[in-house]
Coordinates of C-alpha atoms and ligand atoms in Angstrom, one line a residue:
X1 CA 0.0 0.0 0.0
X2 CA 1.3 3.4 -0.9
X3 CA 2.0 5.9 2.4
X4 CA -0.9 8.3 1.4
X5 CA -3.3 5.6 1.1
X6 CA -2.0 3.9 4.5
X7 CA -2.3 7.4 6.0
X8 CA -6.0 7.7 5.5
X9 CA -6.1 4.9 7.4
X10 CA -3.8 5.8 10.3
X11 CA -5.3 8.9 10.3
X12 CA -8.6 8.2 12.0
X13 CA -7.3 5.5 13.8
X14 CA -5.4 7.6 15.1
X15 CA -8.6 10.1 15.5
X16 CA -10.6 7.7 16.8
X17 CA -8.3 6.5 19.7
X18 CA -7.5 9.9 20.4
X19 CA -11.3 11.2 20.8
X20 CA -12.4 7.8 22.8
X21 CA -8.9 8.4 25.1
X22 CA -10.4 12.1 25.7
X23 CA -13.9 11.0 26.3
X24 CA -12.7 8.3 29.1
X25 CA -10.3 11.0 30.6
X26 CA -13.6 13.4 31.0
X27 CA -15.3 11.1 32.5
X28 CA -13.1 10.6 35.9
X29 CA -13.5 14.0 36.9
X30 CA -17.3 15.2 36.9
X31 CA -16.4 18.7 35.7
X32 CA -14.4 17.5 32.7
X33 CA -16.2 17.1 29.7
X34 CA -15.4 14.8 26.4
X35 CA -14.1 17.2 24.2
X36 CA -16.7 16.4 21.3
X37 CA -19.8 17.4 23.5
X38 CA -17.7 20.8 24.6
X39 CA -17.3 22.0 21.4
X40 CA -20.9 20.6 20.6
X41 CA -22.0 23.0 23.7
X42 CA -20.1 26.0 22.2
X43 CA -21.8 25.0 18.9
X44 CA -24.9 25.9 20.4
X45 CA -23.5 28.9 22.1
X46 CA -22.9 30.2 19.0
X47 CA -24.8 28.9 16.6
X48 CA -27.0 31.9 14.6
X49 CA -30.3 31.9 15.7
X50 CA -32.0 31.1 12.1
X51 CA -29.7 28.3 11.6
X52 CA -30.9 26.7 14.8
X53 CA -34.0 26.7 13.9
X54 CA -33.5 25.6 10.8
X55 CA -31.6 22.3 12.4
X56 CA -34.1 22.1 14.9
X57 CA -37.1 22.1 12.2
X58 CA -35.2 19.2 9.9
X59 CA -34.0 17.1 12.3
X60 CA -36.9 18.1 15.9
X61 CA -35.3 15.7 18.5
X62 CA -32.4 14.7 16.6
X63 CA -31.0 17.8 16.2
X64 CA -28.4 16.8 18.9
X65 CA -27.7 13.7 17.5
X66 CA -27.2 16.0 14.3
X67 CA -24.8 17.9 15.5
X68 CA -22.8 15.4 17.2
X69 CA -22.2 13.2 13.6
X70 CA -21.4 17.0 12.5
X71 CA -18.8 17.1 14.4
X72 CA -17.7 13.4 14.0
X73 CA -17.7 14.3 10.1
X74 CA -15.3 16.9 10.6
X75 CA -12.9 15.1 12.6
X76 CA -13.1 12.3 10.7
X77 CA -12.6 14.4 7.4
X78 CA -9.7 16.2 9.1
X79 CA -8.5 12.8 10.4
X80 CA -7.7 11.5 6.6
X81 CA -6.0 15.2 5.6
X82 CA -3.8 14.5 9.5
X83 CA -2.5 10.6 8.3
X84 CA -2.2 11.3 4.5
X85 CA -0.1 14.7 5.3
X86 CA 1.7 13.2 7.8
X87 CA 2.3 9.7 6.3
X88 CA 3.7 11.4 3.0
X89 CA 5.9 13.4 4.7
X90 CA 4.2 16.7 5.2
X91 CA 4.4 16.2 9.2
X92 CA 4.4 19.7 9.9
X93 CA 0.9 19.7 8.7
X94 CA -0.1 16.9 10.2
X95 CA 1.2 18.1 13.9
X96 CA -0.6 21.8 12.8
X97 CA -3.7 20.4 12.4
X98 CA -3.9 18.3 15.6
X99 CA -2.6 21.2 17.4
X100 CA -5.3 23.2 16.5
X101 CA -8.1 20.8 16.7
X102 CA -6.9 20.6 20.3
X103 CA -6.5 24.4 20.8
X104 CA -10.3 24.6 19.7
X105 CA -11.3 22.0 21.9
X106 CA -9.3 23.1 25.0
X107 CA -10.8 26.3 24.7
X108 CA -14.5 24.9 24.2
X109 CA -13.5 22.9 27.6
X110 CA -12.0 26.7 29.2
X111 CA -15.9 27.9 28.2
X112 CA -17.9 24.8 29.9
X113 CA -19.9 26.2 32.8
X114 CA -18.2 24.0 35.5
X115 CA -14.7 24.3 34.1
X116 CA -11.6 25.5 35.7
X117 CA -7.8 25.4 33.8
X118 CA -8.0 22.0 34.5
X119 CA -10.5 20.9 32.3
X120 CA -8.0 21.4 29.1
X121 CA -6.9 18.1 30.4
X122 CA -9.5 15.6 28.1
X123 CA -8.2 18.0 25.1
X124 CA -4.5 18.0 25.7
X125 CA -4.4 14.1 26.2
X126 CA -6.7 13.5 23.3
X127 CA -4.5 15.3 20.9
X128 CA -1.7 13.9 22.5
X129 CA -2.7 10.4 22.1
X130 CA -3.8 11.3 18.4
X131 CA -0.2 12.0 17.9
X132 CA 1.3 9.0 20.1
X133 CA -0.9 6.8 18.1
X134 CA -0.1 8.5 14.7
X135 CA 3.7 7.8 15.2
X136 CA 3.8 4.1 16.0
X137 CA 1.6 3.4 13.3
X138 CA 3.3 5.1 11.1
X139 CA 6.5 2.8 12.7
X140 CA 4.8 0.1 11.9
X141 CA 3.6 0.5 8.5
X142 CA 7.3 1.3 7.8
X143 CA 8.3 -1.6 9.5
X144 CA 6.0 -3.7 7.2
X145 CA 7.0 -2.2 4.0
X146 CA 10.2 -2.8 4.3
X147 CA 10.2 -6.4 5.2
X148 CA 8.0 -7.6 2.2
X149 CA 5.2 -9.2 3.6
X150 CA 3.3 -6.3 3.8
X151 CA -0.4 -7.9 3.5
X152 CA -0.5 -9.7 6.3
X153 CA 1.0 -7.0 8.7
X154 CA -1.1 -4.6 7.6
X155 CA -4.2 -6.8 8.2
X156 CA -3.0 -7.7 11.5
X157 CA -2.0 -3.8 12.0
X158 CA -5.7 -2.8 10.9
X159 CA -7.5 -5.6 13.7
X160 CA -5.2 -4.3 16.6
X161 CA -6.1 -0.5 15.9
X162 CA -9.4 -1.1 15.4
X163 CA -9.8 -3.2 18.8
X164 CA -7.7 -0.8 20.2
X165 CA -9.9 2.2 19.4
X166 CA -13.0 -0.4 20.3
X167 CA -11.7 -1.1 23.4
X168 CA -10.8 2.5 24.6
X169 CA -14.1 4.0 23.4
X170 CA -16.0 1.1 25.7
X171 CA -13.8 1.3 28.2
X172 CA -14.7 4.9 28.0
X173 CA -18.3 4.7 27.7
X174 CA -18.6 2.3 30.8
X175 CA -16.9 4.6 33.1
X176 CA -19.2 7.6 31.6
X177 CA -22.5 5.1 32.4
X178 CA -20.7 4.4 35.6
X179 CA -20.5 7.8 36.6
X180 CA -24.7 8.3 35.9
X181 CA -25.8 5.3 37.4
X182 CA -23.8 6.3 40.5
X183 CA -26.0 9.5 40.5
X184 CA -29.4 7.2 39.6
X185 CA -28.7 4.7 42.2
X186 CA -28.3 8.1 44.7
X187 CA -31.2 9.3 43.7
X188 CA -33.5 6.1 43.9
X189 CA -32.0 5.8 47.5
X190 CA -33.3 9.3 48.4
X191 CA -36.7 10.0 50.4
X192 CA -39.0 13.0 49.6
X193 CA -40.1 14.7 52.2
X194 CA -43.6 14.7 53.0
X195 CA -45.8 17.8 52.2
X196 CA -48.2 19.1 55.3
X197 CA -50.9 18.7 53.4
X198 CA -51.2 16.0 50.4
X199 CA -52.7 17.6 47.6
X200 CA -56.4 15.1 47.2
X201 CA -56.3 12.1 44.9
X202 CA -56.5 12.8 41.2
X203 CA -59.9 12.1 39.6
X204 CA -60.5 9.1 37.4
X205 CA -58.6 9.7 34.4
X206 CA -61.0 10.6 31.5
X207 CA -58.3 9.4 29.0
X208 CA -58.5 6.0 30.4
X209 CA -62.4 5.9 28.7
X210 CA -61.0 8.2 25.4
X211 CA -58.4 6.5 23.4
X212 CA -55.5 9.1 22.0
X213 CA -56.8 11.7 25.0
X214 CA -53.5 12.4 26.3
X215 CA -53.3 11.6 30.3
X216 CA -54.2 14.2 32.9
X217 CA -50.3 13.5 33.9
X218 CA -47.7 13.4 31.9
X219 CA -45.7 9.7 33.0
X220 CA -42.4 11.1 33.6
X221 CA -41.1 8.9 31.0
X222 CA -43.2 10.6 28.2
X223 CA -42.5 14.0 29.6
X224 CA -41.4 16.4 26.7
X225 CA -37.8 17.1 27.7
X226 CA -35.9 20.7 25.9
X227 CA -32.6 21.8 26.9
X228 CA -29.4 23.2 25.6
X229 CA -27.3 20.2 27.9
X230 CA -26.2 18.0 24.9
X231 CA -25.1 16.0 27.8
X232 CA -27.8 15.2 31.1
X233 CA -25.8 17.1 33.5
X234 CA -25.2 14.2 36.6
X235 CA -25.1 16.2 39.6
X236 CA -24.5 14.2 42.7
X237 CA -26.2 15.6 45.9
X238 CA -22.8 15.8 48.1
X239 CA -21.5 18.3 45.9
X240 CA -24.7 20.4 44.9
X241 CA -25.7 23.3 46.7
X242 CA -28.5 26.2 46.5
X243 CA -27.1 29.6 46.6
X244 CA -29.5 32.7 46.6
X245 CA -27.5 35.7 46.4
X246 CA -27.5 39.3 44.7
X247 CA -29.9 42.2 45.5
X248 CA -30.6 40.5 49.2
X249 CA -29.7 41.9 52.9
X250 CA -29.3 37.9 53.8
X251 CA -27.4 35.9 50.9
X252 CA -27.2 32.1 52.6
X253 CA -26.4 28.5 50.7
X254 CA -28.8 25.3 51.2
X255 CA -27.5 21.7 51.1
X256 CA -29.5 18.9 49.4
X257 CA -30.4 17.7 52.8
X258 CA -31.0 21.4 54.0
X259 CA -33.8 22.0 51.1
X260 CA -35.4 18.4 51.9
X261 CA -35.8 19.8 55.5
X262 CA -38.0 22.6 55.0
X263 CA -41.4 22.6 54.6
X264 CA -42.7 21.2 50.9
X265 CA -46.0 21.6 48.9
X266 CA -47.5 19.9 45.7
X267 CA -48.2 21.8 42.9
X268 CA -50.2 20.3 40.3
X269 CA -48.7 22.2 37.1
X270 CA -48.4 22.4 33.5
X271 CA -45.1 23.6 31.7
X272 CA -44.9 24.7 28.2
X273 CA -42.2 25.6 25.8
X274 CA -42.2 28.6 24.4
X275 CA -41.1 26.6 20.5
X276 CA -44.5 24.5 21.1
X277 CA -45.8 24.8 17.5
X278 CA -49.8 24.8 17.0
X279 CA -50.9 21.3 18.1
X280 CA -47.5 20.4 19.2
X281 CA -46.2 18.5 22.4
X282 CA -43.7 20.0 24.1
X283 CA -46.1 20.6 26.9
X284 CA -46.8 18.1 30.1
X285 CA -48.6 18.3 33.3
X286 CA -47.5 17.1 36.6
X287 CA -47.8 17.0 40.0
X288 CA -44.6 18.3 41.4
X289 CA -43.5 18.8 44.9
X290 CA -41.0 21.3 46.1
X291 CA -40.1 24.6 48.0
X292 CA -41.8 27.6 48.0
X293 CA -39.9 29.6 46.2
X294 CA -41.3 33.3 47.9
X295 CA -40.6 32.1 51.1
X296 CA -36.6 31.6 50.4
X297 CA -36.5 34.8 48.6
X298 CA -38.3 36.4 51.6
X299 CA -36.0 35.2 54.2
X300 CA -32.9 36.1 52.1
X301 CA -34.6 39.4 52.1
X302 CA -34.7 41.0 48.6
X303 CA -34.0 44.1 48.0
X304 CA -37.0 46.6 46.9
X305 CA -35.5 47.7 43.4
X306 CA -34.7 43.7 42.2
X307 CA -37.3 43.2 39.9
X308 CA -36.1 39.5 38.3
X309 CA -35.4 36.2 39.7
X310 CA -32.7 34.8 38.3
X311 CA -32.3 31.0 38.3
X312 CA -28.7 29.7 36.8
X313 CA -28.5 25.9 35.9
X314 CA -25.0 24.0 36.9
X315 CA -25.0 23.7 32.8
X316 CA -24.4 27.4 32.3
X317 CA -28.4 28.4 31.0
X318 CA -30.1 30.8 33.0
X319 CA -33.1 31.9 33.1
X320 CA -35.0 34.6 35.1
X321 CA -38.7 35.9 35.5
X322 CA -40.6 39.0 37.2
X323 CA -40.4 38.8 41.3
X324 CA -43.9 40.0 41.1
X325 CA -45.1 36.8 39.5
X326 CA -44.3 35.3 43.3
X327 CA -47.1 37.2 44.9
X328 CA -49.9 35.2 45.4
X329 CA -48.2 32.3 42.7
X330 CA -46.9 29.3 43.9
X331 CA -43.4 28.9 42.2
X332 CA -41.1 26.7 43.8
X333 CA -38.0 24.7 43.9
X334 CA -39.0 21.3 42.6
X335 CA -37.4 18.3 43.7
X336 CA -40.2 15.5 42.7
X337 CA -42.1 15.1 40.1
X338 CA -45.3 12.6 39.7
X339 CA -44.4 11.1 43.2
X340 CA -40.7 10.6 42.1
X341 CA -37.7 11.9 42.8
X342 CA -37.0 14.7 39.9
X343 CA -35.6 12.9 37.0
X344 CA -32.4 13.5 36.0
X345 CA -33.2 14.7 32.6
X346 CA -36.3 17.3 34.6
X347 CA -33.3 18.7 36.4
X348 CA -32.3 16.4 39.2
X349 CA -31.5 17.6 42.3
X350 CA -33.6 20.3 42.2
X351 CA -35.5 23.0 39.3
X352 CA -37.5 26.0 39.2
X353 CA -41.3 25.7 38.4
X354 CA -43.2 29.0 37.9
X355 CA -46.9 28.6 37.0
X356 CA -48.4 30.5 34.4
X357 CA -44.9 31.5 32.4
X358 CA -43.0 29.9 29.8
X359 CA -40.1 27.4 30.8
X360 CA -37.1 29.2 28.8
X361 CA -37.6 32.2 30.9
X362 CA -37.9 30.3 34.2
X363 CA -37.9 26.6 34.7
X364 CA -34.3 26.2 35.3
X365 CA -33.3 22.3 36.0
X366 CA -30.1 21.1 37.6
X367 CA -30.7 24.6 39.7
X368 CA -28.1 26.0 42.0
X369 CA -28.1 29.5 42.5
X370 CA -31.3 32.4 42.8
X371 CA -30.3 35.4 41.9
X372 CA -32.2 38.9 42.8
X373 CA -31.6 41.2 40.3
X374 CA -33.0 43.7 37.7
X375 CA -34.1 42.9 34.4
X376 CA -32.0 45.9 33.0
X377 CA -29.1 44.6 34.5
X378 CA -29.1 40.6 33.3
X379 CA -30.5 38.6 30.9
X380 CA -31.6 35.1 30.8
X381 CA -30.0 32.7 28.1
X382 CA -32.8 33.0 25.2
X383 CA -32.9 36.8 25.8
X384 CA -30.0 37.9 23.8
X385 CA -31.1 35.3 21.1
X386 CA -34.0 37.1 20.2
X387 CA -36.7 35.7 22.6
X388 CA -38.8 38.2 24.8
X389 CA -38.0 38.9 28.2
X390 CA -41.4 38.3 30.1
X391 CA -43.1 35.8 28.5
X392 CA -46.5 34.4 29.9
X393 CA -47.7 31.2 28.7
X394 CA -50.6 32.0 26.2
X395 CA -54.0 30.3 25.6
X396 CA -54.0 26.9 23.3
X397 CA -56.4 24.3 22.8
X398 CA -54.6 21.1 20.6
X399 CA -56.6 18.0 19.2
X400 CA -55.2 15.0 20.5
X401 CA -57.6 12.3 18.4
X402 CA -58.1 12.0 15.8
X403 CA -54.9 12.4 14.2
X404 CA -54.4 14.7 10.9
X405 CA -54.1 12.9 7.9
X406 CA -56.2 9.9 9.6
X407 CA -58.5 7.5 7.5
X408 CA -61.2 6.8 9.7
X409 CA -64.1 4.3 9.4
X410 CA -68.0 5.2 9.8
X411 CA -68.9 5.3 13.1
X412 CA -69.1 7.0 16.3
X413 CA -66.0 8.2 17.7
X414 CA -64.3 10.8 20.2
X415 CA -62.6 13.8 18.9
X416 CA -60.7 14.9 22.3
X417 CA -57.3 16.8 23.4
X418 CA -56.5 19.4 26.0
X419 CA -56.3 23.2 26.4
X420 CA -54.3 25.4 28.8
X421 CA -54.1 28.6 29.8
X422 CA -52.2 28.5 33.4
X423 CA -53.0 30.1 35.9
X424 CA -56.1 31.8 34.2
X425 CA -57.7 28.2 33.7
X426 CA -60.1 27.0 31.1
X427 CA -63.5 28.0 31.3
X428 CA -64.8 26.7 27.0
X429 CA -63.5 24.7 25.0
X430 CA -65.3 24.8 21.3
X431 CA -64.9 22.5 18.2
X432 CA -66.2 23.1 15.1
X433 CA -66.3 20.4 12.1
X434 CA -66.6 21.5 8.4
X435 CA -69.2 23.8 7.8
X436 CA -71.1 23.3 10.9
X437 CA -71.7 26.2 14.0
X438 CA -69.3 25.5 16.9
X439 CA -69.9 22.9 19.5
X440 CA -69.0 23.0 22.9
X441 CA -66.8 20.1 24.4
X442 CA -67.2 18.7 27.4
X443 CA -64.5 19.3 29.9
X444 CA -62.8 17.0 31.9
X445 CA -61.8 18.2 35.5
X446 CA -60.2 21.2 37.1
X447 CA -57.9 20.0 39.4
X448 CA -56.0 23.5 39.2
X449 CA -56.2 26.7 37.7
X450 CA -52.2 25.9 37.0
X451 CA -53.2 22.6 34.8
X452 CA -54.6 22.0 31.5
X453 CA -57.6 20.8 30.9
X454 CA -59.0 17.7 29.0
X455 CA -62.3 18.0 26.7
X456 CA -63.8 15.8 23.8
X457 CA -66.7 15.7 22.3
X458 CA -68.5 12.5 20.4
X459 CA -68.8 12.8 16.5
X460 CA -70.5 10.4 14.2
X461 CA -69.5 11.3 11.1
X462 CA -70.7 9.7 7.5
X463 CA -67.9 9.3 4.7
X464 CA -66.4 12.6 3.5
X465 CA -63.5 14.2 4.4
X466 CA -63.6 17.1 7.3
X467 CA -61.3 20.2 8.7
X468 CA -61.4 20.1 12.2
X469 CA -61.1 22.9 14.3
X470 CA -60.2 23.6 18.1
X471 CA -60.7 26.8 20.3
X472 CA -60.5 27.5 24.1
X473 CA -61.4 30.5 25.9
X474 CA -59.5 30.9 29.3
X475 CA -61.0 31.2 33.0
X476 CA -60.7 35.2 32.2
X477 CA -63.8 34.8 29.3
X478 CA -61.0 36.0 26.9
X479 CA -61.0 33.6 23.8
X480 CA -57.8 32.4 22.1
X481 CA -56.8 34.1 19.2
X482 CA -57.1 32.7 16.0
X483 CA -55.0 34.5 13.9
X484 CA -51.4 32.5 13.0
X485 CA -48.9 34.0 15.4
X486 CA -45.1 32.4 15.2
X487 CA -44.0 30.8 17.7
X488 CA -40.7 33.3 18.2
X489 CA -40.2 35.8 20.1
X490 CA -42.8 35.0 22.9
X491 CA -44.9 31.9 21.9
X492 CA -47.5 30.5 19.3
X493 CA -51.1 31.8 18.8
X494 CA -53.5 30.6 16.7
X495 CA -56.3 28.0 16.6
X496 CA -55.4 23.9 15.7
X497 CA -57.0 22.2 13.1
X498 CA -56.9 18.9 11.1
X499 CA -57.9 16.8 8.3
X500 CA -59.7 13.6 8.3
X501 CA -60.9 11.5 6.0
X502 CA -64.1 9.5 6.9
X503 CA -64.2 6.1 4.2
Ligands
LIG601 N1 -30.6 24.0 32.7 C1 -31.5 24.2 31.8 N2 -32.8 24.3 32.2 C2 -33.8 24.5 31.3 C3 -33.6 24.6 30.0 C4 -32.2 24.5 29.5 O1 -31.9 24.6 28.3 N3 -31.2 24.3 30.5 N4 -34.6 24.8 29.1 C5 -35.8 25.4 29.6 C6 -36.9 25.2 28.7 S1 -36.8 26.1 27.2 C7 -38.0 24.5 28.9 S2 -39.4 24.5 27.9 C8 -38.1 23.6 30.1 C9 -38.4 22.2 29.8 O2 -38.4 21.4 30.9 P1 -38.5 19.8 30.7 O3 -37.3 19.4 29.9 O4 -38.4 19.2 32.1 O5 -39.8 19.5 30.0 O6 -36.9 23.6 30.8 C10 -36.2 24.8 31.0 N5 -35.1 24.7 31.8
LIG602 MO1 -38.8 25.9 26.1

């Protein structure tokens, strides 16, 4: 084999062992992070806002899967120029690149929100080892060349890189999954607190009797998840701590055991993402249990000009809402959710839930410090991305069943879904079917003016194909706007509707 064409295959071997060497080096220290998923963080740091949403439009949940192959691609792509500059002699090149690649993932690391100079480390050794690597290959390949039985040594070369590079990248990956279920097993072991009063039993589940009604509660599993973490953050307990600081006479620090002592409430609560398209699902309703969020504020006592609460995330995001939305709300610190421990991937230990206002601007998981401040001082994450600042959740109404684009047979069936409007409630829900005058759907119950509401209504259809249309009119008597509204800068408006075909 010629040197070029043996260097495009040292080359990402070389890659490869150096990437799974920096992704196992990560995961010893819990700051550290592999250096793909750094600069995959800075990515979205930095990404324009239109191209995100571009990404996020073509590829929805696998946007991050998107941009981790991204990444891959490039390395692999600069992996081939690495082994075929370096194995024809160009080795300055070769060392250039890999220097830089590590420069730009050292200073990704530098820019992680846990990171201190030592968290260069993952970068440093994984460039290192691409070099290490690159050099005894190249030895080898030499080695084989020159004593004529080249075919055979080269095989044999191939099969020890490749389990090499296998081995290294499991080895890594077990240590990472190691490191996670450490933090599940801890947080399995823990016991919620109980609140002083239990919230009552939830009613009988209407969606138990109306097939494709989605659940009064959301199972945890099912529950729409949106971050910027391209990583679940896995905070252990015994190093997490609650800091509420800035415009307060009393700053003070809570341990995980010192928020489990205080007093805790359930909330029964809808949250919402602000991206939620018309008839979309990144919205969920839970019963959650947690701290009341006025009462720490009000014993760190706040200062009268701080007009924003400022929740940062151990991640970096941060997101912050009016203090006057604590009067008479009942925002907390969440720490279970649906009679579980919060899920790591809700923001395990603990998360902000504010009733009533979009999550980007306030439900802050992996939570560890409230800050008091103004709104013209800071801005949350999504702020300086174009997103409003105050952003109240708005009126919606979506059709769960039937679907759009179904084929349905003759007969009676349910047309059913949900509507929300926290913490105004829903007083009318209304669906209208083709040509015909609005009907009003029955609604399932109001366990909280913080919840969305279930309705359906029975339709018996004969063959033909029908539009199907949804509007809800909140606990205020003010109906939800039908006019298309997009769903940037501060949330969707507009009524749902779908096609079915009745055969
Ligand atoms: N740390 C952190 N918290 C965050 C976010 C985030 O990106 N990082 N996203 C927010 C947004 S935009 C929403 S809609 C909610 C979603 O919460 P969920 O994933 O539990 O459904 O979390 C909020 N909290
Ligand atoms: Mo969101």
């Amino acid at each position: 084999m010629e040197n070029k064409r043996l260097g495009s295959v040292f080359g990402p071997l070389a890659m490869v062992a150096g990437v799974s060497i920096g992704h196992f080096v990560a995961s010893v220290n819990s700051n550290w992070q592999s250096p793909v998923i750094s600069l995959g963080n800075r990515i979205i740091d930095y990404v324009p806002p239109p191209v995100k949403k571009l990404v996020i439009n073509l590829f929805g949940l696998y946007d991050k899967v998107f941009l981790i192959g991204t990444i891959l691609a490039v390395v692999f792509g600069l992996s081939l120029v690495v082994g075929r500059a370096y194995m024809s002699g160009k080795r300055g090149v070769a060392y250039a690149i890999i220097a830089a690649m590590s420069v730009a993932a050292s200073w990704a690391a530098l820019l992680d929100a846990r990171s201190n100079l030592f968290s260069v480390v993952p970068a440093i050794i994984s460039g290192g080892t691409t070099l290490y690597v690159l050099r005894w290959l190249s030895q080898q390949g030499s080695e084989s060349v020159d004593s004529g039985v080249e075919i055979s040594r080269r095989d044999v070369l191939k099969a020890v890189g490749v389990i090499g590079a296998v081995s290294i990248a499991a080895t890594g990956a077990a240590k990472l999954f190691a490191q996670k279920a450490s933090v599940q097993i801890e947080r399995i072991k823990i016991a919620l607190p109980k609140p002083l009063k239990y919230l009552p039993n939830p009613p009988v589940d209407p969606a138990l009797t109306t097939p494709g009604l989605s659940p009064l509660f959301t199972p945890n599993e099912d529950f729409y998840r949106i971050d910027t973490s391209l990583s679940i953050p896995n905070v252990s307990t015994d190093d997490w701590q609650l800091e509420i600081v800035g415009m307060v006479d009393n700053p003070f620090t809570l341990s995980y055991q010192e928020l489990l002592a205080r007093p805790v409430f359930e909330l029964d609560g809808t949250i919402a993402c602000v991206s939620n398209e018309i008839g979309g699902d990144l919205v969920g309703n839970a019963r959650w249990l947690g701290v009341r969020l006025d009462d720490l504020i009000r014993e760190a006592g706040p200062s009268a000009d701080a007009d924003q609460v400022m929740g940062y995330s151990v991640d970096g995001f941060t997101a912050g809402f009016p203090v006057a939305t604590l009067d008479g709300g009942d925002a907390m610190i969440a720490i279970g959710m649906n009679g579980e421990t919060l899920p790591l991937a809700h923001g395990f230990p603990a998360r902000i839930i504010v009733p009533g206002i979009y999550g980007y601007v306030s439900a802050v998981k992996w939570l560890t410090r409230i800050e008091l401040t103004r709104f013209d001082i800071k801005h949350g994450y999504w702020i300086s991305r174009g997103w409003s600042e105050r952003a109240p959740v708005k009126t919606a109404s979506r059709i769960d069943t039937p679907f759009s684009g179904d084929q349905l047979p003759v007969g009676t069936r349910a047309i059913a879904g949900v509507a929300w409007a926290m913490i105004r409630g829903i007083s009318k829900v209304e669906v209208k079917i083709g040509d015909l005058p609005w009907r009003e759907a029955t609604l399932g119950p109001e366990i909280a003016k913080t919840t969305w509401r279930q309705w359906w209504i029975d339709w018996s259809p004969k063959k033909g194909n029908y539009t199907i249309t949804v509007r809800a009119t909140d606990g205020d008597g003010i109906l939800q706007p039908q006019a298309y509204v997009a769903v940037d800068p501060n949330g969707a408006e507009g009524w749902h509707a779908i096609n079915v075909n009745v055969v």
